[in-house]
């Protein structure tokens, strides 16, 4: 019975991969929203499965960090090792390995106080350019807001354009602070929220070691 369960799970995983696993990862990297990804798939895949696949791919490729950037924490990665018993029967054993720790950064805050949202955003945009592609992150507590302050979460969504709102709603934000790469989509979202006075958090720039605090405090 147990062997049959393994077979069914392996078959389900294979079917999912053929149906859309590779396409989901590719479209995620291209910046598509979950809704747009579902419209592009040739085979139907449940919405929640697409959301989870997008999130896992973002975490795996460091598009989303679950720990503060530059914290120097080690990541664990599960791999499957092929083994044979004395009769030549093949099996797979799950092994968790530690990956190399990310570089620890001692952050500095170069930003002056009492700047307008427009001035803050101007500094953020300049820092994104200075640090290069993929080296800037923004803290996100949308999962916390959705749970604890749903009215504020709805206000955040209402100030966004349709595609930005789709992107934000499509991700299964965890009920804690996470850190999204400050790519074009997240920069546009940050600009909208800052202009509306709805964002509180930090931007991190890995090359220069700068962090910029926005709002009255981190989103809690």
mmCIF file of C-alpha atoms in Angstrom:
data_model
loop_
_atom_site.group_PDB
_atom_site.id
_atom_site.type_symbol
_atom_site.label_atom_id
_atom_site.label_comp_id
_atom_site.label_asym_id
_atom_site.label_seq_id
_atom_site.Cartn_x
_atom_site.Cartn_y
_atom_site.Cartn_z
ATOM 1 C CA UNK A 1 0.000 0.000 0.000
ATOM 2 C CA UNK A 2 2.819 2.379 0.925
ATOM 3 C CA UNK A 3 4.640 1.645 -2.341
ATOM 4 C CA UNK A 4 1.432 2.457 -4.221
ATOM 5 C CA UNK A 5 1.202 5.811 -2.385
ATOM 6 C CA UNK A 6 4.757 6.664 -3.445
ATOM 7 C CA UNK A 7 3.882 5.757 -7.030
ATOM 8 C CA UNK A 8 0.750 7.921 -6.985
ATOM 9 C CA UNK A 9 2.677 10.861 -5.541
ATOM 10 C CA UNK A 10 5.443 10.474 -8.104
ATOM 11 C CA UNK A 11 2.840 10.307 -10.873
ATOM 12 C CA UNK A 12 1.096 13.421 -9.550
ATOM 13 C CA UNK A 13 4.420 15.307 -9.407
ATOM 14 C CA UNK A 14 5.284 14.215 -12.950
ATOM 15 C CA UNK A 15 1.867 15.254 -14.236
ATOM 16 C CA UNK A 16 2.159 18.640 -12.548
ATOM 17 C CA UNK A 17 5.636 19.235 -13.979
ATOM 18 C CA UNK A 18 4.460 18.356 -17.502
ATOM 19 C CA UNK A 19 1.276 20.390 -17.095
ATOM 20 C CA UNK A 20 2.914 23.578 -15.949
ATOM 21 C CA UNK A 21 5.724 23.413 -13.393
ATOM 22 C CA UNK A 22 8.407 24.660 -15.765
ATOM 23 C CA UNK A 23 6.103 27.250 -17.304
ATOM 24 C CA UNK A 24 5.160 28.624 -13.884
ATOM 25 C CA UNK A 25 8.810 29.104 -12.948
ATOM 26 C CA UNK A 26 9.600 30.755 -16.288
ATOM 27 C CA UNK A 27 6.631 33.130 -16.097
ATOM 28 C CA UNK A 28 7.419 33.977 -12.469
ATOM 29 C CA UNK A 29 10.904 35.071 -13.500
ATOM 30 C CA UNK A 30 9.336 37.156 -16.281
ATOM 31 C CA UNK A 31 7.331 39.073 -13.667
ATOM 32 C CA UNK A 32 3.874 37.666 -14.431
ATOM 33 C CA UNK A 33 1.166 37.787 -11.754
ATOM 34 C CA UNK A 34 -0.441 34.530 -10.592
ATOM 35 C CA UNK A 35 -3.580 35.410 -12.545
ATOM 36 C CA UNK A 36 -1.577 36.024 -15.711
ATOM 37 C CA UNK A 37 0.324 32.764 -15.227
ATOM 38 C CA UNK A 38 -2.908 30.779 -14.963
ATOM 39 C CA UNK A 39 -4.123 32.361 -18.209
ATOM 40 C CA UNK A 40 -0.939 31.232 -19.976
ATOM 41 C CA UNK A 41 -0.947 27.574 -18.865
ATOM 42 C CA UNK A 42 -1.997 24.968 -21.422
ATOM 43 C CA UNK A 43 -3.397 22.660 -18.708
ATOM 44 C CA UNK A 44 -5.563 23.605 -15.717
ATOM 45 C CA UNK A 45 -3.647 23.878 -12.440
ATOM 46 C CA UNK A 46 -5.445 24.818 -9.178
ATOM 47 C CA UNK A 47 -5.024 28.460 -8.155
ATOM 48 C CA UNK A 48 -3.542 27.635 -4.739
ATOM 49 C CA UNK A 49 -1.009 25.294 -6.299
ATOM 50 C CA UNK A 50 0.116 28.028 -8.694
ATOM 51 C CA UNK A 51 0.386 30.532 -5.817
ATOM 52 C CA UNK A 52 2.477 28.119 -3.773
ATOM 53 C CA UNK A 53 4.699 27.244 -6.752
ATOM 54 C CA UNK A 54 5.326 30.934 -7.470
ATOM 55 C CA UNK A 55 6.169 31.636 -3.825
ATOM 56 C CA UNK A 56 8.496 28.636 -3.517
ATOM 57 C CA UNK A 57 10.305 29.648 -6.693
ATOM 58 C CA UNK A 58 10.745 33.213 -5.448
ATOM 59 C CA UNK A 59 12.168 31.928 -2.157
ATOM 60 C CA UNK A 60 14.432 29.403 -3.899
ATOM 61 C CA UNK A 61 15.848 32.028 -6.290
ATOM 62 C CA UNK A 62 16.150 34.698 -3.552
ATOM 63 C CA UNK A 63 13.466 36.841 -5.103
ATOM 64 C CA UNK A 64 11.981 36.668 -1.593
ATOM 65 C CA UNK A 65 14.087 36.335 1.562
ATOM 66 C CA UNK A 66 12.606 34.916 4.753
ATOM 67 C CA UNK A 67 15.372 36.442 6.892
ATOM 68 C CA UNK A 68 16.659 40.009 6.925
ATOM 69 C CA UNK A 69 19.068 40.666 4.046
ATOM 70 C CA UNK A 70 22.684 40.474 5.134
ATOM 71 C CA UNK A 71 21.869 38.568 8.331
ATOM 72 C CA UNK A 72 24.467 35.895 7.539
ATOM 73 C CA UNK A 73 22.034 33.066 8.268
ATOM 74 C CA UNK A 74 22.571 29.646 6.745
ATOM 75 C CA UNK A 75 19.923 28.109 4.542
ATOM 76 C CA UNK A 76 18.927 24.468 4.557
ATOM 77 C CA UNK A 77 18.384 22.647 1.294
ATOM 78 C CA UNK A 78 16.778 19.215 0.955
ATOM 79 C CA UNK A 79 18.269 16.822 -1.589
ATOM 80 C CA UNK A 80 17.448 13.209 -2.390
ATOM 81 C CA UNK A 81 20.279 10.683 -2.435
ATOM 82 C CA UNK A 82 19.940 7.477 -4.479
ATOM 83 C CA UNK A 83 20.834 4.342 -2.496
ATOM 84 C CA UNK A 84 20.835 0.589 -3.205
ATOM 85 C CA UNK A 85 20.345 -2.205 -0.697
ATOM 86 C CA UNK A 86 22.229 -5.521 -0.809
ATOM 87 C CA UNK A 87 19.674 -6.898 -3.251
ATOM 88 C CA UNK A 88 20.189 -4.016 -5.687
ATOM 89 C CA UNK A 89 16.841 -2.385 -4.922
ATOM 90 C CA UNK A 90 16.974 1.367 -5.453
ATOM 91 C CA UNK A 91 15.530 3.871 -2.982
ATOM 92 C CA UNK A 92 15.856 7.575 -2.285
ATOM 93 C CA UNK A 93 16.750 9.114 1.077
ATOM 94 C CA UNK A 94 16.000 12.744 1.923
ATOM 95 C CA UNK A 95 19.057 14.569 3.234
ATOM 96 C CA UNK A 96 19.053 18.138 4.530
ATOM 97 C CA UNK A 97 22.251 20.033 3.825
ATOM 98 C CA UNK A 98 23.330 23.487 4.913
ATOM 99 C CA UNK A 99 24.203 25.931 2.176
ATOM 100 C CA UNK A 100 26.904 28.556 2.573
ATOM 101 C CA UNK A 101 25.889 31.467 4.765
ATOM 102 C CA UNK A 102 25.110 34.757 3.084
ATOM 103 C CA UNK A 103 27.477 37.653 3.758
ATOM 104 C CA UNK A 104 26.733 39.416 7.034
ATOM 105 C CA UNK A 105 26.268 43.151 6.591
ATOM 106 C CA UNK A 106 26.454 45.861 9.241
ATOM 107 C CA UNK A 107 23.901 48.288 7.898
ATOM 108 C CA UNK A 108 24.273 52.049 7.916
ATOM 109 C CA UNK A 109 21.518 54.616 7.491
ATOM 110 C CA UNK A 110 22.651 57.472 5.205
ATOM 111 C CA UNK A 111 19.239 59.093 4.865
ATOM 112 C CA UNK A 112 18.543 62.469 6.431
ATOM 113 C CA UNK A 113 15.437 62.967 8.542
ATOM 114 C CA UNK A 114 12.326 64.942 7.604
ATOM 115 C CA UNK A 115 12.423 64.236 3.883
ATOM 116 C CA UNK A 116 9.232 64.176 1.835
ATOM 117 C CA UNK A 117 8.034 60.855 0.339
ATOM 118 C CA UNK A 118 9.141 62.089 -3.089
ATOM 119 C CA UNK A 119 12.642 62.838 -1.780
ATOM 120 C CA UNK A 120 12.882 59.450 -0.063
ATOM 121 C CA UNK A 121 11.817 57.665 -3.249
ATOM 122 C CA UNK A 122 14.369 59.626 -5.234
ATOM 123 C CA UNK A 123 17.120 58.387 -2.899
ATOM 124 C CA UNK A 124 15.795 54.808 -3.107
ATOM 125 C CA UNK A 125 15.802 54.889 -6.917
ATOM 126 C CA UNK A 126 19.366 56.233 -6.940
ATOM 127 C CA UNK A 127 20.478 53.490 -4.533
ATOM 128 C CA UNK A 128 18.856 50.791 -6.691
ATOM 129 C CA UNK A 129 20.871 52.041 -9.670
ATOM 130 C CA UNK A 130 24.063 52.337 -7.645
ATOM 131 C CA UNK A 131 23.814 48.788 -6.264
ATOM 132 C CA UNK A 132 22.939 47.106 -9.557
ATOM 133 C CA UNK A 133 20.320 44.599 -10.615
ATOM 134 C CA UNK A 134 19.133 42.186 -7.914
ATOM 135 C CA UNK A 135 20.977 43.800 -5.005
ATOM 136 C CA UNK A 136 18.131 45.724 -3.365
ATOM 137 C CA UNK A 137 15.302 44.439 -1.161
ATOM 138 C CA UNK A 138 12.239 45.936 0.483
ATOM 139 C CA UNK A 139 10.632 44.661 3.686
ATOM 140 C CA UNK A 140 7.050 43.434 3.299
ATOM 141 C CA UNK A 141 4.556 42.750 6.072
ATOM 142 C CA UNK A 142 1.460 42.293 3.951
ATOM 143 C CA UNK A 143 0.721 38.935 5.569
ATOM 144 C CA UNK A 144 0.730 40.565 9.010
ATOM 145 C CA UNK A 145 -1.498 43.406 7.810
ATOM 146 C CA UNK A 146 -3.964 41.017 6.212
ATOM 147 C CA UNK A 147 -4.322 39.182 9.533
ATOM 148 C CA UNK A 148 -4.135 42.010 12.077
ATOM 149 C CA UNK A 149 -5.166 45.157 10.200
ATOM 150 C CA UNK A 150 -7.380 44.094 7.277
ATOM 151 C CA UNK A 151 -8.683 47.647 6.789
ATOM 152 C CA UNK A 152 -5.149 48.933 6.295
ATOM 153 C CA UNK A 153 -4.375 46.042 3.977
ATOM 154 C CA UNK A 154 -7.431 46.907 1.868
ATOM 155 C CA UNK A 155 -6.309 50.538 1.758
ATOM 156 C CA UNK A 156 -2.941 49.398 0.401
ATOM 157 C CA UNK A 157 -4.639 47.396 -2.334
ATOM 158 C CA UNK A 158 -7.020 50.215 -3.259
ATOM 159 C CA UNK A 159 -4.216 52.682 -3.964
ATOM 160 C CA UNK A 160 -2.533 50.324 -6.459
ATOM 161 C CA UNK A 161 -3.137 49.888 -10.159
ATOM 162 C CA UNK A 162 -4.827 46.669 -11.273
ATOM 163 C CA UNK A 163 -1.699 44.726 -12.233
ATOM 164 C CA UNK A 164 0.133 45.797 -9.073
ATOM 165 C CA UNK A 165 -2.850 44.725 -6.980
ATOM 166 C CA UNK A 166 -2.976 41.385 -8.819
ATOM 167 C CA UNK A 167 0.692 40.763 -8.080
ATOM 168 C CA UNK A 168 0.336 41.568 -4.399
ATOM 169 C CA UNK A 169 -2.843 39.544 -3.892
ATOM 170 C CA UNK A 170 -1.472 36.588 -5.827
ATOM 171 C CA UNK A 171 1.399 35.911 -3.423
ATOM 172 C CA UNK A 172 0.670 33.847 -0.287
ATOM 173 C CA UNK A 173 2.379 36.280 2.089
ATOM 174 C CA UNK A 174 3.406 34.621 5.338
ATOM 175 C CA UNK A 175 2.244 36.030 8.652
ATOM 176 C CA UNK A 176 5.615 37.657 9.315
ATOM 177 C CA UNK A 177 7.943 40.188 7.770
ATOM 178 C CA UNK A 178 9.683 38.999 4.612
ATOM 179 C CA UNK A 179 11.883 40.769 2.077
ATOM 180 C CA UNK A 180 11.080 41.033 -1.629
ATOM 181 C CA UNK A 181 13.696 41.922 -4.221
ATOM 182 C CA UNK A 182 13.201 45.546 -5.213
ATOM 183 C CA UNK A 183 12.577 44.854 -8.899
ATOM 184 C CA UNK A 184 10.539 47.053 -11.244
ATOM 185 C CA UNK A 185 7.175 45.698 -10.069
ATOM 186 C CA UNK A 186 7.948 46.123 -6.360
ATOM 187 C CA UNK A 187 9.454 49.558 -6.984
ATOM 188 C CA UNK A 188 6.189 50.662 -8.602
ATOM 189 C CA UNK A 189 4.204 49.244 -5.673
ATOM 190 C CA UNK A 190 6.529 50.944 -3.162
ATOM 191 C CA UNK A 191 6.124 54.281 -4.949
ATOM 192 C CA UNK A 192 2.324 54.056 -4.815
ATOM 193 C CA UNK A 193 2.239 53.064 -1.142
ATOM 194 C CA UNK A 194 4.794 55.696 -0.090
ATOM 195 C CA UNK A 195 2.995 58.469 -1.939
ATOM 196 C CA UNK A 196 -0.238 57.454 -0.202
ATOM 197 C CA UNK A 197 1.515 57.345 3.193
ATOM 198 C CA UNK A 198 0.702 53.645 3.592
ATOM 199 C CA UNK A 199 4.156 52.044 3.615
ATOM 200 C CA UNK A 200 6.262 51.548 6.704
ATOM 201 C CA UNK A 201 9.393 49.452 6.509
ATOM 202 C CA UNK A 202 12.923 49.402 5.128
ATOM 203 C CA UNK A 203 14.858 49.128 1.905
ATOM 204 C CA UNK A 204 18.184 47.269 1.899
ATOM 205 C CA UNK A 205 21.071 47.694 -0.548
ATOM 206 C CA UNK A 206 23.528 44.832 -0.456
ATOM 207 C CA UNK A 207 26.517 46.317 -2.285
ATOM 208 C CA UNK A 208 26.781 49.654 -0.462
ATOM 209 C CA UNK A 209 25.470 48.302 2.864
ATOM 210 C CA UNK A 210 22.828 51.025 3.161
ATOM 211 C CA UNK A 211 19.368 50.670 4.669
ATOM 212 C CA UNK A 212 16.641 53.270 4.341
ATOM 213 C CA UNK A 213 13.773 53.425 6.819
ATOM 214 C CA UNK A 214 10.475 54.635 5.435
ATOM 215 C CA UNK A 215 7.479 55.719 7.507
ATOM 216 C CA UNK A 216 7.114 55.907 11.275
ATOM 217 C CA UNK A 217 8.307 52.364 11.953
ATOM 218 C CA UNK A 218 8.399 48.883 10.587
ATOM 219 C CA UNK A 219 5.000 47.444 9.634
ATOM 220 C CA UNK A 220 3.871 45.600 12.726
#
